[in-house]
Coordinates of C-alpha atoms and ligand atoms in Angstrom, one line a residue:
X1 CA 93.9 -17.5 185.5
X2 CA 95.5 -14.6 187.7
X3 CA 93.5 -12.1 190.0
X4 CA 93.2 -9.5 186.7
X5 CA 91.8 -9.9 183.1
X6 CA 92.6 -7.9 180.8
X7 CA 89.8 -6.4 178.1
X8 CA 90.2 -4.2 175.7
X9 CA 88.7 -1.5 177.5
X10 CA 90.6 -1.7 180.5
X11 CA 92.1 -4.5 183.5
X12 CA 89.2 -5.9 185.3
X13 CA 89.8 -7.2 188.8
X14 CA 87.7 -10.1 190.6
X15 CA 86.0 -10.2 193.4
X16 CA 84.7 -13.4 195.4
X17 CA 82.9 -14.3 198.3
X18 CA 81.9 -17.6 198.9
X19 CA 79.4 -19.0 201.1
X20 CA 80.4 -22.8 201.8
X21 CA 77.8 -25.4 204.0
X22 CA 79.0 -27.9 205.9
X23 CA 77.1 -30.6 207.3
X24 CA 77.6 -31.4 211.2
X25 CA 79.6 -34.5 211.8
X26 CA 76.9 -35.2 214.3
X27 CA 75.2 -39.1 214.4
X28 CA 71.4 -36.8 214.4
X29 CA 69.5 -34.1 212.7
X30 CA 69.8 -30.7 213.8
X31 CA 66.2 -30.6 215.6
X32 CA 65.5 -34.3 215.8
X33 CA 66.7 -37.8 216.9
X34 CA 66.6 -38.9 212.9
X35 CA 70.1 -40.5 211.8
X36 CA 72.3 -39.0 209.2
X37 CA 74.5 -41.8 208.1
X38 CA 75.0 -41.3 204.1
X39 CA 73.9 -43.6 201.7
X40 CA 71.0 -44.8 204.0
X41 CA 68.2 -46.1 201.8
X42 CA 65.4 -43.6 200.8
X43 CA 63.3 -41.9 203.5
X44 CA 64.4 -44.5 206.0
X45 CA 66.3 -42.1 208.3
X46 CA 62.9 -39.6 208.5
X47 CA 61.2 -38.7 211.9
X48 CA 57.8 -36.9 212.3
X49 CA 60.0 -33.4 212.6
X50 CA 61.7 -34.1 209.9
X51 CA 58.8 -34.9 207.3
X52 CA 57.1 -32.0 209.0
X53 CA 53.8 -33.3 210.3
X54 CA 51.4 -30.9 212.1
X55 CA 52.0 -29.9 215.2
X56 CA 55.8 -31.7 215.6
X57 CA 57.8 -29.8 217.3
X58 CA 61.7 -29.5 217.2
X59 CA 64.4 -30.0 219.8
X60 CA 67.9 -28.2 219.4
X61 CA 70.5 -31.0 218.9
X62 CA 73.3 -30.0 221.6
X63 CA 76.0 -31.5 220.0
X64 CA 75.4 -29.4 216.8
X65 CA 75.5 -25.9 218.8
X66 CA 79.0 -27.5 220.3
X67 CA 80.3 -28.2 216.9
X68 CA 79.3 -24.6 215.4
X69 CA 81.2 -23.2 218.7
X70 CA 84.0 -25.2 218.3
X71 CA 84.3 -24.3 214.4
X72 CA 83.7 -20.8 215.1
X73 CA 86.8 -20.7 217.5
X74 CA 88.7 -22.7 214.7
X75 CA 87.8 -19.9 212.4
X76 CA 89.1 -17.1 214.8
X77 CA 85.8 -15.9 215.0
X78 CA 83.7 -14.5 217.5
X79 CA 81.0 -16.4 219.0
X80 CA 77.7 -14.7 220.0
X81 CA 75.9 -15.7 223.4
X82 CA 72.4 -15.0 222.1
X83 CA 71.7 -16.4 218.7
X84 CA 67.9 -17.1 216.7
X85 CA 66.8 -19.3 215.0
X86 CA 64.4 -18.3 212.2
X87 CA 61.8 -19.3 210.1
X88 CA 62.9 -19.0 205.8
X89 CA 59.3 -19.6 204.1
X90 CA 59.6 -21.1 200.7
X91 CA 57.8 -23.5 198.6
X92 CA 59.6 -27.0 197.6
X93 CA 58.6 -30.2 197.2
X94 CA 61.5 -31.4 199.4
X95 CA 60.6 -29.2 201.8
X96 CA 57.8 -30.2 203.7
X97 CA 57.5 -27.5 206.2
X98 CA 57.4 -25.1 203.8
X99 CA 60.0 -23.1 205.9
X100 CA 63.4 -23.7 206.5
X101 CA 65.3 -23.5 210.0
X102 CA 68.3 -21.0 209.7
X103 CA 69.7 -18.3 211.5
X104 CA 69.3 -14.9 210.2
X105 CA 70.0 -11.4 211.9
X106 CA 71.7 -13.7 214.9
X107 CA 73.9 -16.0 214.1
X108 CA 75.6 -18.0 216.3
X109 CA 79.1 -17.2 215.4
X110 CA 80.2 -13.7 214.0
X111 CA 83.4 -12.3 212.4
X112 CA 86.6 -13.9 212.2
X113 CA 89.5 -14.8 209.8
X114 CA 91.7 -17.4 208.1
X115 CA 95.0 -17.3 206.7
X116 CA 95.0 -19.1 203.4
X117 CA 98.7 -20.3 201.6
X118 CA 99.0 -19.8 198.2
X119 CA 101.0 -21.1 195.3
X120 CA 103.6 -19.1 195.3
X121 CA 104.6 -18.7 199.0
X122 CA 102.2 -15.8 199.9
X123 CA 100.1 -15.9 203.0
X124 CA 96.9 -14.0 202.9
X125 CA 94.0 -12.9 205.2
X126 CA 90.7 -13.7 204.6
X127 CA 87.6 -12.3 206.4
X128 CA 84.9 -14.7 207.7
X129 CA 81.4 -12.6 208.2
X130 CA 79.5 -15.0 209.8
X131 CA 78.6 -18.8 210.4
X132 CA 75.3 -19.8 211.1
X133 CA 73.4 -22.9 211.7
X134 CA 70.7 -24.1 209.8
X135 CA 69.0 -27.2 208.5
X136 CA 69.2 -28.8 205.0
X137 CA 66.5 -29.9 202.9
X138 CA 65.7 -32.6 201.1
X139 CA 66.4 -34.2 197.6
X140 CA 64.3 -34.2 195.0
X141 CA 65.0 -36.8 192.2
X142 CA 64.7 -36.2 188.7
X143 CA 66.1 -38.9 186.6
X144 CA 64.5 -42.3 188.2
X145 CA 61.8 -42.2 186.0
X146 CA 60.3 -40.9 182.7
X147 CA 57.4 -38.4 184.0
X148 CA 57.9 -38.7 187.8
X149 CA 60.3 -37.2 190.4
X150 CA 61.0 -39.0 193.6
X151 CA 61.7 -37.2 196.8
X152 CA 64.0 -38.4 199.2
X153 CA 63.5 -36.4 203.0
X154 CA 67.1 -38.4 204.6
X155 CA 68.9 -35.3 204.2
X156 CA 66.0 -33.1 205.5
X157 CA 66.9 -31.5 209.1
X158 CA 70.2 -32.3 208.7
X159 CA 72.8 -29.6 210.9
X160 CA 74.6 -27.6 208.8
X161 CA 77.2 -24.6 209.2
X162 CA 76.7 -22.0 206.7
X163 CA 79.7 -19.9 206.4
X164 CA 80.2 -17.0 204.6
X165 CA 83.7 -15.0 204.0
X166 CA 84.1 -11.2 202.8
X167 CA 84.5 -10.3 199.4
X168 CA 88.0 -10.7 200.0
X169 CA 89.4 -13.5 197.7
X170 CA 90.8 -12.5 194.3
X171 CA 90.8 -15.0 190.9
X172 CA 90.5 -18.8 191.2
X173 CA 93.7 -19.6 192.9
X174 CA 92.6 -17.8 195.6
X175 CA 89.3 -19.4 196.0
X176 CA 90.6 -23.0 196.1
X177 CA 93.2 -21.7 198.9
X178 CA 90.9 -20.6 200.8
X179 CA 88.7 -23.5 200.2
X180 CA 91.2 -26.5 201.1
X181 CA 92.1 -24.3 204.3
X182 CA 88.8 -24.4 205.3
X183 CA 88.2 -28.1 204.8
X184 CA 91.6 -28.5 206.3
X185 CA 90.2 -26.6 209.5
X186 CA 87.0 -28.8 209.8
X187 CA 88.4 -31.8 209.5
X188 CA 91.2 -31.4 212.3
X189 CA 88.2 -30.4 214.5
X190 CA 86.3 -33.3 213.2
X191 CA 83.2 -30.8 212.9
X192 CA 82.6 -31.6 209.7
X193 CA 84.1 -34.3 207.5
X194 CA 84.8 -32.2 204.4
X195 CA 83.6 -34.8 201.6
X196 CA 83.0 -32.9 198.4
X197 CA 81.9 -35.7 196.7
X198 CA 79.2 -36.6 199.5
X199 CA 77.6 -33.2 199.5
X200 CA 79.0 -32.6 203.0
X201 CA 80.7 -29.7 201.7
X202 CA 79.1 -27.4 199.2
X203 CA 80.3 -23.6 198.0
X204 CA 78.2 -21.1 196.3
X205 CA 80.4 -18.6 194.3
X206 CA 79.5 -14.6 194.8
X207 CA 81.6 -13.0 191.9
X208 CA 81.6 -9.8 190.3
X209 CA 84.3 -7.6 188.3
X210 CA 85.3 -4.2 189.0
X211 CA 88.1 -2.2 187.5
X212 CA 91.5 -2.2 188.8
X213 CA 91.9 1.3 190.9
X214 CA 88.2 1.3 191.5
X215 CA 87.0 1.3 194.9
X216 CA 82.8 0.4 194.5
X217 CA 82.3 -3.3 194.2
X218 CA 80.6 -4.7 190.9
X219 CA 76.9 -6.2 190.6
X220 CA 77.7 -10.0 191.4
X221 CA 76.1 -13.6 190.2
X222 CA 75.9 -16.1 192.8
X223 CA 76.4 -19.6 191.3
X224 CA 75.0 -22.6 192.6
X225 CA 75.9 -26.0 193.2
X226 CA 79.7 -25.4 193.0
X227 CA 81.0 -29.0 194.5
X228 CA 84.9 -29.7 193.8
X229 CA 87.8 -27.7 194.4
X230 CA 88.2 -27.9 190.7
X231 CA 84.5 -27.0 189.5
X232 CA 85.2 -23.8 191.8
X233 CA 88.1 -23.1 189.5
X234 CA 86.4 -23.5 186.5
X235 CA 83.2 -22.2 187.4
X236 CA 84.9 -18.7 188.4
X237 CA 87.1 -18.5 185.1
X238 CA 84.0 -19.2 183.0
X239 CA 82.0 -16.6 185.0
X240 CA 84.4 -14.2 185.2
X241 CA 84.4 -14.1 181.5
X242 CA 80.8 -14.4 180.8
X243 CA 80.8 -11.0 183.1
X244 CA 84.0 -9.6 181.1
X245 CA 82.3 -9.5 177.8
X246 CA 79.1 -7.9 178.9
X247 CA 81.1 -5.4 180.5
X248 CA 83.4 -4.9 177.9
X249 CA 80.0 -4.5 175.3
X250 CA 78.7 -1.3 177.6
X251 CA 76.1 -3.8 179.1
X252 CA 75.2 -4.4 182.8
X253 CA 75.3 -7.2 185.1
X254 CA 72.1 -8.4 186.6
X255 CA 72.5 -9.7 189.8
X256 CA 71.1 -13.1 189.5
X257 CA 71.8 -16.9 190.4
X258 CA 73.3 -18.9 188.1
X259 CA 74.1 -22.7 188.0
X260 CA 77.5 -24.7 186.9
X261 CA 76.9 -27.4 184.8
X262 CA 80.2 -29.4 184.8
X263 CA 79.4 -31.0 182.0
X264 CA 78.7 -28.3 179.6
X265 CA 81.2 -26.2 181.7
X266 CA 79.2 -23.7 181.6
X267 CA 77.1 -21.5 184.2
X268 CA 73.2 -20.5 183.6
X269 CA 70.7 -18.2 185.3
X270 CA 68.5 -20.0 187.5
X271 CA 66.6 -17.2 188.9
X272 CA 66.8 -13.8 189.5
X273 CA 68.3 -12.8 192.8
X274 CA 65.5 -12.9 195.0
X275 CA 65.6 -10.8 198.2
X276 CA 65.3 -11.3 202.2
X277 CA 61.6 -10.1 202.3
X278 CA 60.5 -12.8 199.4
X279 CA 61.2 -15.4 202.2
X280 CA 59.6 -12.9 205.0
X281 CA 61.7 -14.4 207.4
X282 CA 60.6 -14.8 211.3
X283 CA 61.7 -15.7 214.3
X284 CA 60.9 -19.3 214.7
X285 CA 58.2 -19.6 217.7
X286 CA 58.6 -23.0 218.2
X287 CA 62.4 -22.2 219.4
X288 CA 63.4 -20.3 222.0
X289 CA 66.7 -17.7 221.3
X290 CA 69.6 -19.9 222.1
X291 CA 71.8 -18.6 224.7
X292 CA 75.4 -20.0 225.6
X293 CA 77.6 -19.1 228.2
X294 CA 81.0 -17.9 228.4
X295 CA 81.8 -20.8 231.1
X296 CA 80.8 -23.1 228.0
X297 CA 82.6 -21.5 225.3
X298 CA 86.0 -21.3 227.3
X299 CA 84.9 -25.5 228.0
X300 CA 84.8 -26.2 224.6
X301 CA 88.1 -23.7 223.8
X302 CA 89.7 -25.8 225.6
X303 CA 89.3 -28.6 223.9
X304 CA 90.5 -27.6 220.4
X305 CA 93.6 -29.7 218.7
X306 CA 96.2 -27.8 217.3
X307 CA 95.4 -26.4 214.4
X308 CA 96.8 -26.4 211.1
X309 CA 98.5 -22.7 210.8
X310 CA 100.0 -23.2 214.2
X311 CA 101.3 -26.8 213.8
X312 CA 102.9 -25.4 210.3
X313 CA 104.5 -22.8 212.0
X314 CA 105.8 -24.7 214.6
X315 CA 107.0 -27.4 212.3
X316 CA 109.0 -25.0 211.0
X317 CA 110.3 -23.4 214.1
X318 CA 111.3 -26.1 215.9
X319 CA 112.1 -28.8 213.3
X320 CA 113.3 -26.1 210.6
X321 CA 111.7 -27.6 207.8
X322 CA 110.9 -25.1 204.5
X323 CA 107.2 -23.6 204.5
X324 CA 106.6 -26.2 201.7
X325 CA 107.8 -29.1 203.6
X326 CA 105.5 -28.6 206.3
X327 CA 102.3 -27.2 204.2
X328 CA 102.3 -30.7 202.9
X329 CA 102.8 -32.6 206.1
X330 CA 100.1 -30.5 207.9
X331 CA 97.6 -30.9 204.9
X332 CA 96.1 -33.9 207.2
X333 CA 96.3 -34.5 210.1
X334 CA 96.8 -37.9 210.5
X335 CA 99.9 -37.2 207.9
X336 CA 101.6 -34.8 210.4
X337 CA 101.1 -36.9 213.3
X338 CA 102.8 -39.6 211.2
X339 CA 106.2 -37.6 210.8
X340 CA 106.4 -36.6 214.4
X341 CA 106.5 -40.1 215.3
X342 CA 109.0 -41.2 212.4
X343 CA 110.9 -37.7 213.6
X344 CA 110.4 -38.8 217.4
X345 CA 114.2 -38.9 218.5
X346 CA 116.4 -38.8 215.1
X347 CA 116.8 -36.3 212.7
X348 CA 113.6 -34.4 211.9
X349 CA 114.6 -33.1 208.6
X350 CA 115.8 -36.5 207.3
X351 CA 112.4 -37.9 208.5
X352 CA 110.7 -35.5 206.7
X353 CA 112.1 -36.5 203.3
X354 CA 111.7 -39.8 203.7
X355 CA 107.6 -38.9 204.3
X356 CA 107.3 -36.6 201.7
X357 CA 110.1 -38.3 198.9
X358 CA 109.5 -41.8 199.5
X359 CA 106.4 -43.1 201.8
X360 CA 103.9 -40.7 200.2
X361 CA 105.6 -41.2 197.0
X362 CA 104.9 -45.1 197.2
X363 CA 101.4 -44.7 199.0
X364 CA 100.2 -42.2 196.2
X365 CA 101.4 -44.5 193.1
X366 CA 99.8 -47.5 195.0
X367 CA 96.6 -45.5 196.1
X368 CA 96.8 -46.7 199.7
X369 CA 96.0 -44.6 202.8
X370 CA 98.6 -43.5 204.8
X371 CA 96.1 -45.8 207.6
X372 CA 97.1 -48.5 205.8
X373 CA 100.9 -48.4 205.1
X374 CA 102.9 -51.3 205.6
X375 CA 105.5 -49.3 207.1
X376 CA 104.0 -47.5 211.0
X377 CA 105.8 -44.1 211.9
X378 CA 108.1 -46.3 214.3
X379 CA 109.5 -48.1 211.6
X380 CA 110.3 -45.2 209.3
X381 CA 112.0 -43.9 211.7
X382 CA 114.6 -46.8 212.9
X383 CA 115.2 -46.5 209.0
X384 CA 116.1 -43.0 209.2
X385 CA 118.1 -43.7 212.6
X386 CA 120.3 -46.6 210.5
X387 CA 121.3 -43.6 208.3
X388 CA 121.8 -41.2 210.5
X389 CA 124.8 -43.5 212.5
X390 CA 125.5 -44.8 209.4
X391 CA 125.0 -48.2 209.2
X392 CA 123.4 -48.0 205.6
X393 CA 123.5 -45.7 203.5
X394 CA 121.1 -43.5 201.6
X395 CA 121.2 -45.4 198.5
X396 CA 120.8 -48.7 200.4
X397 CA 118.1 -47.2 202.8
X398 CA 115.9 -47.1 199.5
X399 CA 116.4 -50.8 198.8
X400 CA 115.4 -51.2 202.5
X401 CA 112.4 -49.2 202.5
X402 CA 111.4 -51.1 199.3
X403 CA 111.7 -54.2 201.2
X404 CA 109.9 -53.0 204.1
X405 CA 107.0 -51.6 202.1
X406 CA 106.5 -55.0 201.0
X407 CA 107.4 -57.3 203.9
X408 CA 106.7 -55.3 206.7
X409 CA 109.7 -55.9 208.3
X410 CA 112.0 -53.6 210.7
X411 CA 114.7 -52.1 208.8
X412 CA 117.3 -53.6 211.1
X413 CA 116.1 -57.3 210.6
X414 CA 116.3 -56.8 206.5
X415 CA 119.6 -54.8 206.8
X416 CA 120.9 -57.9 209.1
X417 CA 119.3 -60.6 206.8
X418 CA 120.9 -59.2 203.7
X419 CA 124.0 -58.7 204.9
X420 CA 123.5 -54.4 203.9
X421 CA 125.8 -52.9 207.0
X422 CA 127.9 -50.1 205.8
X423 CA 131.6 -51.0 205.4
X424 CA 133.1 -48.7 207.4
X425 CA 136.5 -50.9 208.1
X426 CA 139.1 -48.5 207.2
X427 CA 141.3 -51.7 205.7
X428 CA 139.0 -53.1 203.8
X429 CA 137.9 -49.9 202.1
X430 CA 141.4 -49.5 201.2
X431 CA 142.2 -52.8 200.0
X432 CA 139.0 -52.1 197.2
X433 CA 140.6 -49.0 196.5
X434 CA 144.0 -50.6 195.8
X435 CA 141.9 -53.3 193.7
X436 CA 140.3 -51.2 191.4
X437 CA 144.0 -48.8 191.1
X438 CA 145.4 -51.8 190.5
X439 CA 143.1 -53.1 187.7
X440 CA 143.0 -49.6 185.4
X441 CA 146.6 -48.6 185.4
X442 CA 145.2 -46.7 182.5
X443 CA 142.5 -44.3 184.2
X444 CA 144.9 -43.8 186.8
X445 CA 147.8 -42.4 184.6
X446 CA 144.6 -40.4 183.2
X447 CA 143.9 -38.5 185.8
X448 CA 147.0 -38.3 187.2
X449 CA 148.1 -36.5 183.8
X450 CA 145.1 -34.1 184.6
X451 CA 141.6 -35.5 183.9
X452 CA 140.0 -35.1 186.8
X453 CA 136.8 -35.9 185.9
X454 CA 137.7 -39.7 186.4
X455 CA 137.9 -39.2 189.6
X456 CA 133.8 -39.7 189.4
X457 CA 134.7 -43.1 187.9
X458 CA 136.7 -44.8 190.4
X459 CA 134.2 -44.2 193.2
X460 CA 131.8 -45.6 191.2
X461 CA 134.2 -49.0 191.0
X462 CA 134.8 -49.4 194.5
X463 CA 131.7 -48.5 195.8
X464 CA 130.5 -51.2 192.9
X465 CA 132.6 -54.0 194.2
X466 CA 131.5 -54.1 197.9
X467 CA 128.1 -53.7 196.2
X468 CA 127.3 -50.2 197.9
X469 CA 128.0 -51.1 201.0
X470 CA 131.2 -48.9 201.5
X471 CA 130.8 -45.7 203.2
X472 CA 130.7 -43.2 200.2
X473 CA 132.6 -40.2 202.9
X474 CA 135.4 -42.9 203.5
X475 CA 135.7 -44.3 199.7
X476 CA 136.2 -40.4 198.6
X477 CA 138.7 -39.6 201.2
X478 CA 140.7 -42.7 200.7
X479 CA 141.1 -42.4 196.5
X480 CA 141.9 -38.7 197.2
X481 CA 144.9 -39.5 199.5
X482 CA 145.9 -42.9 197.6
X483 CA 145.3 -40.9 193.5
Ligands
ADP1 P1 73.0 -12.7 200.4 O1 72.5 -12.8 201.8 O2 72.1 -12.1 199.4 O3 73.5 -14.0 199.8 P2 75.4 -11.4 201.3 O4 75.6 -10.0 201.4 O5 75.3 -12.2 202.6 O6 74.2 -11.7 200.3 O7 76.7 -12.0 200.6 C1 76.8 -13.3 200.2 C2 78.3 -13.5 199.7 O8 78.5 -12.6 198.6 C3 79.3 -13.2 200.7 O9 80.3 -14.2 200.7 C4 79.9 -11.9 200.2 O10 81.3 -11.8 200.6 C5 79.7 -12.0 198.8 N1 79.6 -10.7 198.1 C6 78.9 -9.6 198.5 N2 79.0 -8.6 197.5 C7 79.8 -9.1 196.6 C8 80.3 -8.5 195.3 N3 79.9 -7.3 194.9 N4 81.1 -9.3 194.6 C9 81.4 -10.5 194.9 N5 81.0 -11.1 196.1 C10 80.2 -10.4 196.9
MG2 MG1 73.4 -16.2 199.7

């Protein structure tokens, strides 16, 4: 689905902001010693905070404030020195304290922006508003038995980073861009692992139509509980024809939140949109406003990788690879740390080729990690080096790789073993060539009466009898000047 849908009435343009928590790589809860790991048996990782006995009092978790920072600088955002922590009052059974922990009118981190790439070669801004920490709640669990649910509190108190972008993406595509950007970001800060599938990473989907030319924004739905790159896409093409049709009927959009259900594929109202004063939030008197220096920001600056926008940019400056290219070898990190090793001292655009074509060809098909290959960086790239002076060629270099993939051997040891060097012995190139004249007097009187095309043919010969080990460059130049 494209940015535009076209009714009868008129063109209807979307508009999507998505609000996307991420859970803290951080070993304890936001305000207590309690550990996260995931997939912990039920209410074993709970401490007094957590379960929210009277009188317990919470203690800010350092590392998490250094994480937000450290995403917030990711995210080209601004961070705040004074930030506060507030009290959201709601009733729910896996919410013990009957409040939540967030940040409200102060967040810690404030405006930024990432650049997200999109299908068809386009870069694009997107604006961040704000990212805030909070603390998640608990689970409640429906379908253990008949007539009961079962509460599990591990997740409660958990850090997360809530963060929020303008209303600035347009149509699906969009949406999943800027989504795998973002994941991309956390994950080469390490702030957040990025797992979908976990629940470490969750989107909620603001969208609302507006006519194309028109300036006002539309009354949005925010749906719920949006938790794979592809449910975002299919939630917003559902949604954004739900909304099409009422609009295109004369009706009005009520501003309400919905649910995806991705096995109906459909979204549903969950409630109507409530409003800040229903949770009458407070400052939360138990904590006092959290103020960081600028001495600790610039600390923690300091310490940020490279990030994904620069190292694709500079993979392209300095090795001169295509915008493609290196979008896919930046995609992890441990992916583009891989090539510059293979590239480390031979020819950078021949490495990358051999990353993209071959090794994550192979490690795809087989499902195996790039952690895991049978083949390091090093050893991809003596391959690539035997090519380069040409000691094998191309064609070989694939039997190699096979070889290696399987054996873990060096290239050089399998290309010794099997005997694989490139003929590059003027003399005994031409002695094949004369061979092969010699046996289709035929083809030869061909092609010297004009068909040219067999030309094709008697490379394929030679290079057949010394069982692709001639030099290919050679073989050409050597039926050209003997034809
Ligand atoms: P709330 O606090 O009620 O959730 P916000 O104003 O913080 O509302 O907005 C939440 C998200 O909704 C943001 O990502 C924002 O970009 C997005 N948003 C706001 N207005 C619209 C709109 N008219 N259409 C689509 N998305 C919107
Ligand atoms: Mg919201």
């Amino acid at each position: 689905m494209a940015k535009t849908i076209q009714g009868e009435s008129a063109v209807w343009e979307m508009v999507i902001g998505l609000e996307v928590h991420a859970q803290i790589t951080s070993q304890a809860k936001l305000f207590s010693g309690a550990p996260t790991a995931f997939g912990a048996e039920p209410n074993s990782q709970v401490s007094f905070v957590d379960a929210g006995m009277p009188g317990m009092l919470p203690v800010l978790n350092e590392y998490c404030v250094e994480q937000a920072v450290k995403t917030g600088l990711g995210i080209n955002s601004a961070i705040n020195n004074v930030s506060v922590f507030s009290r959201k009052n709601y009733f729910y059974p896996d919410l013990p304290t009957g409040y939540q922990i967030t940040q409200f009118e102060h967040p810690i981190v404030g405006e930024g922006a990432i650049e997200i790439d999109l299908p068809d070669g386009q870069v694009k801004t997107i604006g961040i508003t704000r990212l805030h920490l909070e603390q998640d709640a608990g689970k409640s669990i429906h379908d253990m038995h008949p007539t009961k649910s079962y509460i599990d509190l591990n997740r409660a108190g958990c850090a997360l980073m809530e963060i929020v972008s303008e209303p600035d993406i347009r149509g699906p595509e969009e949406a999943v861009a800027y989504l795998s950007k973002l994941r991309m970001i956390l994950r080469y800060l390490e702030t957040c692992d990025g797992n979908m599938d976990e629940g470490s990473m969750r989107a909620d989907v603001n969208l609302s139509l507006r006519k194309v030319g028109e300036t006002k924004f539309g009354t949005r739905c925010e749906i719920k509980n949006v938790n794979s790159l592809k449910a975002v896409q299919q939630a917003i093409e559902y949604e954004a024809l739900r909304q099409l049709e009422i609009l295109e009927n004369g009706g009005t959009i009520d501003q309400e939140t919905r649910l995806w259900d991705p096995v109906k594929m459909e979204t549903r109202s969950m409630r109507s949109k409530e409003d800040a004063h229903d949770y009458r939030y407070f400052p939360c008197p138990d904590l006092l406003p959290l103020e960081i220096e600028n001495s600790y920001i610039k600390a923690i600056k300091e310490t940020l990788p490279e990030l994904p926008d620069q190292k694709k940019h500079r993979f392209m400056n300095d090795y001169g690879l295509s915008l493609y290219d290196a979008s896919v070898l930046i995609a992890e990190r441990a992916r583009a740390e891989y090539f510059e090793n293979a590239a480390k001292g031979h020819d950078a655009k021949l490495a990358a080729n051999w990353v993209l074509n071959e090794l994550l060809g192979i490690l795809n098909k087989n499902n195996i990690p790039l952690e895991d290959s049978p083949v390091s960086a090093k050893q991809l790239g003596e391959l690539v080096g035997l090519i380069e002076d040409n000691t094998i060629s191309g064609k070989i270099a694939k039997d190699v790789f096979a070889d290696m993939m399987e054996t873990g051997k060096d290239a050089g040891t399998i290309v010794e073993e099997k005997g694989l060097k490139q003929v590059t012995d003027t003399g005994a190139i031409e002695a094949l060539v004369d061979e092969v004249l010699a046996e289709n007097p035929d083809n030869v009187a061909q092609y010297k009466s004009g068909k040219e095309q067999l030309f094709g043919f008697f490379v394929g010969q030679v290079m057949k009898k010394s069982q692709g080990k001639a030099n290919p460059a050679m073989v050409n130049q050597l039926l050209k000047k003997k034809l």
